[in-house]
Tab-separated table of C-alpha atoms and ligand atoms in Angstrom:
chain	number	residue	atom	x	y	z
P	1	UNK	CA	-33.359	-7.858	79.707
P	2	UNK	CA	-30.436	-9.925	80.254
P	3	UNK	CA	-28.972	-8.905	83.750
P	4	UNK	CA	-26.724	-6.384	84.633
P	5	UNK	CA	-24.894	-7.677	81.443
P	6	UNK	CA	-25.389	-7.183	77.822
P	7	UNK	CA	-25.782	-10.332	75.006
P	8	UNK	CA	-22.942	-9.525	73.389
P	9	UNK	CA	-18.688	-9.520	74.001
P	10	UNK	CA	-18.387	-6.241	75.788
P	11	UNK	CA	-14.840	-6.493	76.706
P	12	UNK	CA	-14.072	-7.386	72.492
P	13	UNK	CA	-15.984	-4.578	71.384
P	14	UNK	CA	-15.021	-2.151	73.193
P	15	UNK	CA	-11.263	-3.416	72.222
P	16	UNK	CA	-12.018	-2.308	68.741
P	17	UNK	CA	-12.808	1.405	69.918
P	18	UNK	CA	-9.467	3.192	70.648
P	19	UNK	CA	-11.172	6.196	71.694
P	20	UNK	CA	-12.180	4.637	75.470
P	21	UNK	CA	-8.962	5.122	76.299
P	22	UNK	CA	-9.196	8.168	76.805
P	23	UNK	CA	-12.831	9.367	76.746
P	24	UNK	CA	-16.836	8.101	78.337
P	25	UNK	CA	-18.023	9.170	74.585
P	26	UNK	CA	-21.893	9.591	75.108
P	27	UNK	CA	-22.322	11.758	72.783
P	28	UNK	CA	-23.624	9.593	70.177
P	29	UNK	CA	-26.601	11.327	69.461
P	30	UNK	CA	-23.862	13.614	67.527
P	31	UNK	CA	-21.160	11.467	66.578
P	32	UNK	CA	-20.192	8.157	67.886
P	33	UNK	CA	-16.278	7.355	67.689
P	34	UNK	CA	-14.355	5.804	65.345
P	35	UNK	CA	-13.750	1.727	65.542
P	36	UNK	CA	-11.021	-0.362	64.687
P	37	UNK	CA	-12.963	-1.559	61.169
P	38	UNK	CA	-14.192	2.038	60.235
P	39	UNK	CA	-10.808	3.099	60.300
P	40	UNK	CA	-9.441	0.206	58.106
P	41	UNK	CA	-12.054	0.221	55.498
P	42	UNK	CA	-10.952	4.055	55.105
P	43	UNK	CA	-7.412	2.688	54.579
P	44	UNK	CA	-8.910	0.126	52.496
P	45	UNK	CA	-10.154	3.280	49.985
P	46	UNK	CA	-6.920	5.166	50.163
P	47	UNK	CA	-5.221	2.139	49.972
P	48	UNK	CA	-6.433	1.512	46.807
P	49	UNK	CA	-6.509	4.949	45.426
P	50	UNK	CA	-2.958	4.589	45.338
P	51	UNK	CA	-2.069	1.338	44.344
P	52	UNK	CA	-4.763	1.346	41.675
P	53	UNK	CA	-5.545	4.952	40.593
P	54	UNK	CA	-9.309	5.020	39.961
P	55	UNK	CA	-11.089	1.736	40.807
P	56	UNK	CA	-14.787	2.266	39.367
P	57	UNK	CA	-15.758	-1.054	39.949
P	58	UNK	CA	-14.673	-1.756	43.031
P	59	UNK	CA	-16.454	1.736	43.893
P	60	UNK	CA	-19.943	0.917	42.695
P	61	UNK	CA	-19.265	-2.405	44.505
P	62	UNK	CA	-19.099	-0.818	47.471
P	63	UNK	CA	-21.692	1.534	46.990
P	64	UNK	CA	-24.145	-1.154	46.589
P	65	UNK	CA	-22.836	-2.933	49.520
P	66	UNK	CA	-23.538	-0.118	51.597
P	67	UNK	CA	-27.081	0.195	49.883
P	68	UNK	CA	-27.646	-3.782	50.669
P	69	UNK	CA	-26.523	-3.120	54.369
P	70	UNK	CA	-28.716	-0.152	55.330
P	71	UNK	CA	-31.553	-1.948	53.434
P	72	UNK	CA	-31.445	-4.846	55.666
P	73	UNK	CA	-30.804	-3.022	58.490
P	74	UNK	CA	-34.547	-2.111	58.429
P	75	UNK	CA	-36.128	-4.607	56.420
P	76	UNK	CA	-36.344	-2.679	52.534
P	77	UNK	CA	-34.761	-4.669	49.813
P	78	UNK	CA	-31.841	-3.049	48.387
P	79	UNK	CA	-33.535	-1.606	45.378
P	80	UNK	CA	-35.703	0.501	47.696
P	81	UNK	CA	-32.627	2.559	48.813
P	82	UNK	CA	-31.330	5.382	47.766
P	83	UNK	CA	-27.813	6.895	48.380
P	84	UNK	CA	-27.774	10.613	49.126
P	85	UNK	CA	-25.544	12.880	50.448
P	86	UNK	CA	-26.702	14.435	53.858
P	87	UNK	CA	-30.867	14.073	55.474
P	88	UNK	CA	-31.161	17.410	54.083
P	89	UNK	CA	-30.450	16.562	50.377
P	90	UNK	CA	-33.012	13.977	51.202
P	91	UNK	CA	-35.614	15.631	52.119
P	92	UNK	CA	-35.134	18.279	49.833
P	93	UNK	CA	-35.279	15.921	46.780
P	94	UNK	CA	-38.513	14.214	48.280
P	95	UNK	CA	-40.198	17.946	48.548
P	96	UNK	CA	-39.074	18.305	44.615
P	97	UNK	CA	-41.184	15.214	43.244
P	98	UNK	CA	-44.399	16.564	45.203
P	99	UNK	CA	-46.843	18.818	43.518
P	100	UNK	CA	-47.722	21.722	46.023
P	101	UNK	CA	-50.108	23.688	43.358
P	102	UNK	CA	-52.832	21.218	43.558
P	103	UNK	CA	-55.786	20.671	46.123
P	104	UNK	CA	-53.056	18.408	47.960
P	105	UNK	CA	-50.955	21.019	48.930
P	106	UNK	CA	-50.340	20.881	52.941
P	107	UNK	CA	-46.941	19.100	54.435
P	108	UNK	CA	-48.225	18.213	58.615
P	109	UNK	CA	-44.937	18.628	60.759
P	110	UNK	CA	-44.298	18.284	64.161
P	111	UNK	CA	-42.285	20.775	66.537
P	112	UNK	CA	-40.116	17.972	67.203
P	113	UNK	CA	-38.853	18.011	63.604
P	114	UNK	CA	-34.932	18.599	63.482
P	115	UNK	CA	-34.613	22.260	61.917
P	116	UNK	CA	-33.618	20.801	58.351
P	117	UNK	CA	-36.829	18.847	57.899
P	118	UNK	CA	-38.503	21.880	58.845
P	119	UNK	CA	-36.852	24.354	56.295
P	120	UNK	CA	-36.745	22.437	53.363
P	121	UNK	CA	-40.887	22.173	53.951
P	122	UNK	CA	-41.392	25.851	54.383
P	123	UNK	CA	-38.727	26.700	51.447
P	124	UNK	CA	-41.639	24.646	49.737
P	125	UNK	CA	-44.251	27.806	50.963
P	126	UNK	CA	-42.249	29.399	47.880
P	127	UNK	CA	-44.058	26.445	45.711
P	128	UNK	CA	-47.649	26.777	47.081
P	129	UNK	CA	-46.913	24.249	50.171
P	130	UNK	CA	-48.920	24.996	53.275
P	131	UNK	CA	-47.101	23.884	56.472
P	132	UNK	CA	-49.573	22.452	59.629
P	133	UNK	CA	-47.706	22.238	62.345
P	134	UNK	CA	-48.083	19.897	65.502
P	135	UNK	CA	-47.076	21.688	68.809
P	136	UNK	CA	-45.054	19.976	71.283
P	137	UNK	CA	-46.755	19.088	74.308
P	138	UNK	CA	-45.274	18.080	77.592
P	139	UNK	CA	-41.529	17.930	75.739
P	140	UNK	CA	-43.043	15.572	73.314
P	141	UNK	CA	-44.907	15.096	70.803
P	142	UNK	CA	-48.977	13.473	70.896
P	143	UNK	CA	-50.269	11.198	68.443
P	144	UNK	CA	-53.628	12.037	68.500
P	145	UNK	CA	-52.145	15.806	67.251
P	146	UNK	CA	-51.336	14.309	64.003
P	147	UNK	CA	-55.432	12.930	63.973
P	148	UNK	CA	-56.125	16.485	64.257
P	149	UNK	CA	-53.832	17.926	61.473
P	150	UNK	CA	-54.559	15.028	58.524
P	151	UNK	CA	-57.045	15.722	56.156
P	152	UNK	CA	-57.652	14.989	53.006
P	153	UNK	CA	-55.382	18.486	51.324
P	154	UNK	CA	-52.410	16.868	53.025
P	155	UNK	CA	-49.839	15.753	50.836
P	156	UNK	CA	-47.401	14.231	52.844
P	157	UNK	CA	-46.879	14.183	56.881
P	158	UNK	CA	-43.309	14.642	58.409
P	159	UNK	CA	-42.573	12.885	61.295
P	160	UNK	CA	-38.877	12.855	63.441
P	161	UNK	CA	-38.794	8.794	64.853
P	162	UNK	CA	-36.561	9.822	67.604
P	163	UNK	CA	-36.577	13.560	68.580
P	164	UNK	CA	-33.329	15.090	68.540
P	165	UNK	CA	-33.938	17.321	71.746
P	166	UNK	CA	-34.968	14.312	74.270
P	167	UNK	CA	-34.604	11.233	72.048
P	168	UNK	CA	-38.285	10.833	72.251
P	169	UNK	CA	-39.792	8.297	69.981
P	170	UNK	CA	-42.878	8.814	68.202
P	171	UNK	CA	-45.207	6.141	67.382
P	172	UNK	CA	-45.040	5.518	63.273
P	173	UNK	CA	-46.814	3.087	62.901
P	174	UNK	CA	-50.054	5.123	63.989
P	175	UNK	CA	-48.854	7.870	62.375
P	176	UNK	CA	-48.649	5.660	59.236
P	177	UNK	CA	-52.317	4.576	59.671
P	178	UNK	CA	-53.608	8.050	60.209
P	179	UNK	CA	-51.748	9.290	57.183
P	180	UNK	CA	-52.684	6.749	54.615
P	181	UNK	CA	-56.549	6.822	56.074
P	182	UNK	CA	-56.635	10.402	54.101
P	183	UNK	CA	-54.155	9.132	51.290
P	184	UNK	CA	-51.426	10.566	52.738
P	185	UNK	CA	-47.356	10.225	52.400
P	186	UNK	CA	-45.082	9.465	55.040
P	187	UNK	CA	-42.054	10.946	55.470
P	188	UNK	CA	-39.769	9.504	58.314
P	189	UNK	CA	-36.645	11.405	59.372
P	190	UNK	CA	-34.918	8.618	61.312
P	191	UNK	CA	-31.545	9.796	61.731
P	192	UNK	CA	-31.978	9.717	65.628
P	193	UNK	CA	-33.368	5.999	66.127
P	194	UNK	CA	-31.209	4.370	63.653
P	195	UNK	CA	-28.377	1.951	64.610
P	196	UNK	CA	-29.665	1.718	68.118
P	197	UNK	CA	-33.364	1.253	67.987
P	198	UNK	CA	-35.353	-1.415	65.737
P	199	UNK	CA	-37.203	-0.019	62.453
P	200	UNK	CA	-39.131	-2.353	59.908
P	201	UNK	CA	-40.820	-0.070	57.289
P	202	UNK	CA	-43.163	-2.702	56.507
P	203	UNK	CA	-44.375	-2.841	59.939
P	204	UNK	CA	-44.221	0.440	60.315
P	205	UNK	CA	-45.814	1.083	56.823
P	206	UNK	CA	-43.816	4.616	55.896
P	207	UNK	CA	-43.084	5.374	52.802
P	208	UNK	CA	-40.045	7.550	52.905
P	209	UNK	CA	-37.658	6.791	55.784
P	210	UNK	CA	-34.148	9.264	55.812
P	211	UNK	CA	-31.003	8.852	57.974
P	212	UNK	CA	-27.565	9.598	57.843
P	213	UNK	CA	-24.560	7.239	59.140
P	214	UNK	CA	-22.796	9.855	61.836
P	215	UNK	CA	-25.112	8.859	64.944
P	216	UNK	CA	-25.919	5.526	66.306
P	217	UNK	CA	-24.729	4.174	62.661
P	218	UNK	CA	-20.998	4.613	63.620
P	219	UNK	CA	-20.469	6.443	60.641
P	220	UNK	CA	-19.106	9.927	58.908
P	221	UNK	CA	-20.737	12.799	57.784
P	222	UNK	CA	-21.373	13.126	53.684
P	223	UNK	CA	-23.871	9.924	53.199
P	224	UNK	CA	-26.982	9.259	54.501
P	225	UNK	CA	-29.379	7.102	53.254
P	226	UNK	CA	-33.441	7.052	51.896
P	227	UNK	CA	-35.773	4.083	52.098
P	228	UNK	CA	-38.911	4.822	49.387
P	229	UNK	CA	-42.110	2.204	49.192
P	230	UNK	CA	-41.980	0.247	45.748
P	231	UNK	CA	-45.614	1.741	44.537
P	232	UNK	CA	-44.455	5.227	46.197
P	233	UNK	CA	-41.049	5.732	44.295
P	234	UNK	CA	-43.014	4.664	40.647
P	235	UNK	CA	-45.029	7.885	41.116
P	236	UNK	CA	-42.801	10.630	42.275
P	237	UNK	CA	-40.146	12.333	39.658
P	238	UNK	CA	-37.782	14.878	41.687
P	239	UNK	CA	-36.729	17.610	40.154
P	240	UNK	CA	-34.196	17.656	42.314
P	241	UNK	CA	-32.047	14.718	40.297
P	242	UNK	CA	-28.867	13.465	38.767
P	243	UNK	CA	-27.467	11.161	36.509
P	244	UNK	CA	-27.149	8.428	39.137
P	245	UNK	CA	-31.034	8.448	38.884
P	246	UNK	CA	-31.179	7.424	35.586
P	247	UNK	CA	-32.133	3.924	34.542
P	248	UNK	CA	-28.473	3.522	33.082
P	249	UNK	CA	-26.280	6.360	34.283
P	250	UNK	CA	-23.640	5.371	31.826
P	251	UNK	CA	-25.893	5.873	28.769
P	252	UNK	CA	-24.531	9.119	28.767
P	253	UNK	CA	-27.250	11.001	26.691
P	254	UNK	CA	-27.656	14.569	28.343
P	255	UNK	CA	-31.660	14.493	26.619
P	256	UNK	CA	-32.940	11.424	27.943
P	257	UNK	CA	-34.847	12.091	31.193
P	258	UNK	CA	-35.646	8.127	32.282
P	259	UNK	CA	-36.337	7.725	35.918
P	260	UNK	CA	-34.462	4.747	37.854
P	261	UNK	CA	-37.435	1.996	37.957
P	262	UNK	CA	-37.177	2.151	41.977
P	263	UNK	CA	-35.739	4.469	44.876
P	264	UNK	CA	-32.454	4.609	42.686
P	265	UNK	CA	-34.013	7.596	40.763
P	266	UNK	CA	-33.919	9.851	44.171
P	267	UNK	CA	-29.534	8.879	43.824
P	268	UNK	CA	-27.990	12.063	42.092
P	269	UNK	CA	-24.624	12.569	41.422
P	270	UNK	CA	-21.495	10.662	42.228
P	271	UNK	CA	-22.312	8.910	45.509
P	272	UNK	CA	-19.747	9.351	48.496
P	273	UNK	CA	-17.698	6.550	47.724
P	274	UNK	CA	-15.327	6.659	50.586
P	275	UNK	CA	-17.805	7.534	53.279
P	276	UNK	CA	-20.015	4.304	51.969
P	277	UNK	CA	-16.468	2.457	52.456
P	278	UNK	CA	-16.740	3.671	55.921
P	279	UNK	CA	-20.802	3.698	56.471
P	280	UNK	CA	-20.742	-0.053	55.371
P	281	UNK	CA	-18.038	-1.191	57.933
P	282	UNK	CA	-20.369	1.070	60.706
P	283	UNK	CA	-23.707	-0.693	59.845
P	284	UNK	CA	-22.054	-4.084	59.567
P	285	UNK	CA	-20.960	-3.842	62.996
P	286	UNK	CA	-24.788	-2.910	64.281
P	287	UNK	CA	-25.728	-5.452	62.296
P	288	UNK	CA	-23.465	-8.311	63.765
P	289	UNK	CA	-24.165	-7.196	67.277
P	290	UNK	CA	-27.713	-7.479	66.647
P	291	UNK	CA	-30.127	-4.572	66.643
P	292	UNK	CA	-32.451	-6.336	69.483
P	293	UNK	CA	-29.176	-6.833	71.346
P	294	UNK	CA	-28.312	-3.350	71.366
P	295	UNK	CA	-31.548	-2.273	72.399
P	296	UNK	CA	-32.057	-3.978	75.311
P	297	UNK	CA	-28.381	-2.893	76.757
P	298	UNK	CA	-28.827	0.355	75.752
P	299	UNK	CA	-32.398	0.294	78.001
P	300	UNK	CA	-30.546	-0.633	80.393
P	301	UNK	CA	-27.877	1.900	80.433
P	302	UNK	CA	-30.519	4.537	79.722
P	303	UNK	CA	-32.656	2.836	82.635
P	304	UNK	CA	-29.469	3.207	84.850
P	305	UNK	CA	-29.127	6.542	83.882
P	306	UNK	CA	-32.470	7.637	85.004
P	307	UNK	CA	-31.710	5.994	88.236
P	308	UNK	CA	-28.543	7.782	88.955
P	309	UNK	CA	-30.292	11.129	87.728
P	310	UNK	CA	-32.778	10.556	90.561
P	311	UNK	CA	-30.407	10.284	92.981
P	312	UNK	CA	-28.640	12.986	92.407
P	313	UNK	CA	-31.319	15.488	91.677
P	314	UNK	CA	-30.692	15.702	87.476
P	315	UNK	CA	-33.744	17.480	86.238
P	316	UNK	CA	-34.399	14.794	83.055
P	317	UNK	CA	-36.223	16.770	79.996
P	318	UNK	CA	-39.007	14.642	78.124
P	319	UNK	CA	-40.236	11.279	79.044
P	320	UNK	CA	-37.776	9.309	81.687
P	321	UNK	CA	-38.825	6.008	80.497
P	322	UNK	CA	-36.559	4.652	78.627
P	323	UNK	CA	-38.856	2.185	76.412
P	324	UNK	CA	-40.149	5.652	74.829
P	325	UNK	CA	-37.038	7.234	73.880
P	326	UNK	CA	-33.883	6.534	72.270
P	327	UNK	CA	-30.636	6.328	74.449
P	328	UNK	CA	-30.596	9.795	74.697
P	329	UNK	CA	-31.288	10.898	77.583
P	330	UNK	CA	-31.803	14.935	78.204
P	331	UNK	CA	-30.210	16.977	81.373
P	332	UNK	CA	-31.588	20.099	82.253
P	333	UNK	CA	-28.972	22.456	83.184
P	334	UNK	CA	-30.630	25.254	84.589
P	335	UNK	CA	-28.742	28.308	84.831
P	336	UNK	CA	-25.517	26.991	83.578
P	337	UNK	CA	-24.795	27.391	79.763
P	338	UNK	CA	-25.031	24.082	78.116
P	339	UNK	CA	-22.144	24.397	75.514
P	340	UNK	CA	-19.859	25.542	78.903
P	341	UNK	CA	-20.995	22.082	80.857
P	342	UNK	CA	-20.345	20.353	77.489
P	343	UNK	CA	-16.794	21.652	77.558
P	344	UNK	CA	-15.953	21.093	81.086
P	345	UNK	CA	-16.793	17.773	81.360
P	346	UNK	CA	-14.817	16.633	78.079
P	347	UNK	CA	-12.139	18.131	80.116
P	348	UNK	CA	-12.711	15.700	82.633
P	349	UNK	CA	-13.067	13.068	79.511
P	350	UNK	CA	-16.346	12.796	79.175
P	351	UNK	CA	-18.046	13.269	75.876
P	352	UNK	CA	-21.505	14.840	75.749
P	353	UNK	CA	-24.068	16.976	73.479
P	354	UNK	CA	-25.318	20.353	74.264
P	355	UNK	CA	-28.461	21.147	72.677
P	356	UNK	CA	-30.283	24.602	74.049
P	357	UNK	CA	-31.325	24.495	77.613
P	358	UNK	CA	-29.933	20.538	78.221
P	359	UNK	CA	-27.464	18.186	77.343
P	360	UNK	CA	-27.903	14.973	75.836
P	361	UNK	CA	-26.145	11.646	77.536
P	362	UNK	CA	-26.310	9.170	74.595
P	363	UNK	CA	-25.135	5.927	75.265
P	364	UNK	CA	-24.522	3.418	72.884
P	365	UNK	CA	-23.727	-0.559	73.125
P	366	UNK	CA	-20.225	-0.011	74.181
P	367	UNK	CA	-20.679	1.894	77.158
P	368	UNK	CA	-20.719	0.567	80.864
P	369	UNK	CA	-22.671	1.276	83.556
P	370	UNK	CA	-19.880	2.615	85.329
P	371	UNK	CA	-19.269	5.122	82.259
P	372	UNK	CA	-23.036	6.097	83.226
P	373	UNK	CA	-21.914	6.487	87.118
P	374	UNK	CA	-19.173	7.898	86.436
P	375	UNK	CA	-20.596	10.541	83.790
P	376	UNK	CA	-23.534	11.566	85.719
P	377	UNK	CA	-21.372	11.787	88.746
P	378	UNK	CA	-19.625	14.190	87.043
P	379	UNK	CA	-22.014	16.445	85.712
P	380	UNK	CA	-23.947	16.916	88.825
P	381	UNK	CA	-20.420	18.010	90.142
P	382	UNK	CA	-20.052	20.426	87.450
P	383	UNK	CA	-24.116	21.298	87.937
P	384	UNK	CA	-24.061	21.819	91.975
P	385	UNK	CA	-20.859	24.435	91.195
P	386	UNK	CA	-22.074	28.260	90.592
T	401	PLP	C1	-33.021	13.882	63.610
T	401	PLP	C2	-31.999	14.559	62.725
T	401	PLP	N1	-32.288	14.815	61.445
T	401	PLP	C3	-31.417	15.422	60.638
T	401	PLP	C4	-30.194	15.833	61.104
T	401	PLP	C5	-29.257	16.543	60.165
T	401	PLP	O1	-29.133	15.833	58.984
T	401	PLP	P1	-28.140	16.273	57.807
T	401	PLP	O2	-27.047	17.073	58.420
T	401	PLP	O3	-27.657	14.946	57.259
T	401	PLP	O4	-28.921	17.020	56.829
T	401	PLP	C6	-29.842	15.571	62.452
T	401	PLP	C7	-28.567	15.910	63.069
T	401	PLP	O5	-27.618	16.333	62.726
T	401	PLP	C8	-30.778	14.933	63.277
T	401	PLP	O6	-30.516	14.679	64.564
């Protein structure tokens, strides 16, 4: 840790975020704001929409920028990306190359799975997939559950990096190892941990890794992005497909089925130019910061914010420290309706998420300590009020 300081320009970042004039956004496990570069490589799109018309090349340039971005953002080379629409459409088209009417028919999912991982597996029950599910235990998830659930039927085990409820992270790595020990897929949904928390999928040996740019990527809704192993993507054919996947989509022939020789095959249709304008602009400012960076303010924001729940008697939900969670850090709110403490405290400019019984602080690398003073301050006001 560096101090009560981060590693970075604070002061200069937080320049380029016109939305801290106004608000203490800590709501990034939702949305994080808009920044001074997201908003001009939007202009740059409409920009040239209207100078140029239609400027195909300078789209698919972009949309392989963005693909090059994310990839090095954790450690995939760029063919091993694939550009889809939402985690959903993700998932869904991973579930559509899998063969459920075999021996290796079971998907193992956790409880901590964000509802859209979960549906799209048990939409599979329709296709003879047979959902184990891991409980959560102590508001989180155990690793030695998954030990329990793997066997050698499984086809592929689901597993949320950072759970959206607490920001809980799992351990993927042993998850990995468990997995492939009874041949196995991964399937990472890590839509919660990236942008603010490391990820190397060769270290962490997954094989499918999903996550979309609106969180801690600084992003907009309408892309998200899938990581797929080399040797994995060779052997799976979704069904769930589009011309993008093709090994030339501008072959046009409507009869010729050939698959992409990489993760390319999972793209589909017409990627989301403008949002990869914008998605691009987002990652490229995580990645100039510096991932590690980020992390170890954000610790100590989240660190600070533990301290200051403490002391003013926040009930915290899931684990408190921060080293095994994301920046998101969970507030009970006992009696009081979530969604009404969510709106009461933006009207005292302070931007948080509501999710069932808490809500979710979720600072980011522009936030201050005082923004976590000040915050908390505030919502044990609005708390201690009947
Ligand atoms: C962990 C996680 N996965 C998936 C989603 C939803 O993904 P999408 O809306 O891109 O399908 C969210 C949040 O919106 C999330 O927090």
């Amino acid at each position: 840790m560096s101090g009560s300081t981060p590693f970075f320009d604070l002061a200069a970042w937080r320049a380029e975020i016109p939305l801290l004039e106004q608000f203490i956004p800590l709501n990034n496990c939702s949305h994080s704001p808009r920044t001074v570069r997201t908003e001009a490589a939007a202009e740059r799109y409409l920009g040239d929409w209207n100078r140029k018309g239609m400027d195909w090349d300078a789209w698919m340039g972009e949309i392989e920028s963005c693909r090059a971005a994310f990839a090095a953002l954790i450690n995939a080379s760029v063919d091993e990306v694939a550009i889809t629409t939402s985690v959903s459409a993700a998932t869904a088209s991973v579930a559509s190359s899998l063969n459920f009417d075999g021996t290796r028919n079971r998907v193992v999912a956790s409880g901590a799975e964000f509802p859209t991982v979960g549906h799209v597996w048990k939409a599979n029950e329709r296709n003879g997939a047979i959902v184990d599910w891991i409980p959560v235990r102590g508001e989180e998830v155990i690793v030695d559950d998954y030990a329990n659930h793997i066997n050698e039927q499984t086809a592929v085990v689901s597993a949320a990096h950072g759970w959206y409820q607490n920001g809980s992270l799992q351990d993927i790595e042993a998850i990995s190892r468990l997995s492939h020990e009874k041949g196995a897929l991964v399937f990472v949904d890590a839509y919660q941990s990236a942008g603010v928390v490391p990820i190397d999928v060769k270290k962490m040996d997954v094989d499918i890794l999903a996550a979309g740019a609106l969180k801690y990527l600084l992003g907009i809704p309408g892309i998200a992005f899938m990581y797929v192993r080399q040797e994995v993507a060779e052997k799976l054919h979704p069904t769930s497909t589009g011309w993008f996947g093709r090994v030339d989509p501008f072959a046009f022939d409507e009869k010729l089925l050939d698959w992409a020789p990489s993760a390319r095959r999972f793209d589909t249709g017409t990627p989301p130019i403008m949002n990869a304008y914008i998605a691009r602009a987002g990652i490229d400012i995580i990645r100039q910061i510096g991932i590690e960076a980020i992390r170890d303010w954000t610790l100590q924001l989240s660190a600070r914010l533990v301290e200051r729940a403490h002391a003013l008697g926040l009930q915290i939900h899931g684990p408190e420290d921060p080293q095994r969670r994301t920046p998101s850090t969970a507030i009970r709110c006992g009696d009081h309706d979530s969604h009404e403490v969510e709106v009461k405290l933006r009207e005292q400019g302070v931007l948080v998420s509501a999710r069932g019984p808490v809500v979710r602080l979720a600072p980011h690398f522009y936030n201050t300590l005082e923004d976590i003073d000040s915050a908390t301050e505030q919502l044990a006001r609005i708390l201690r009020s009947s």
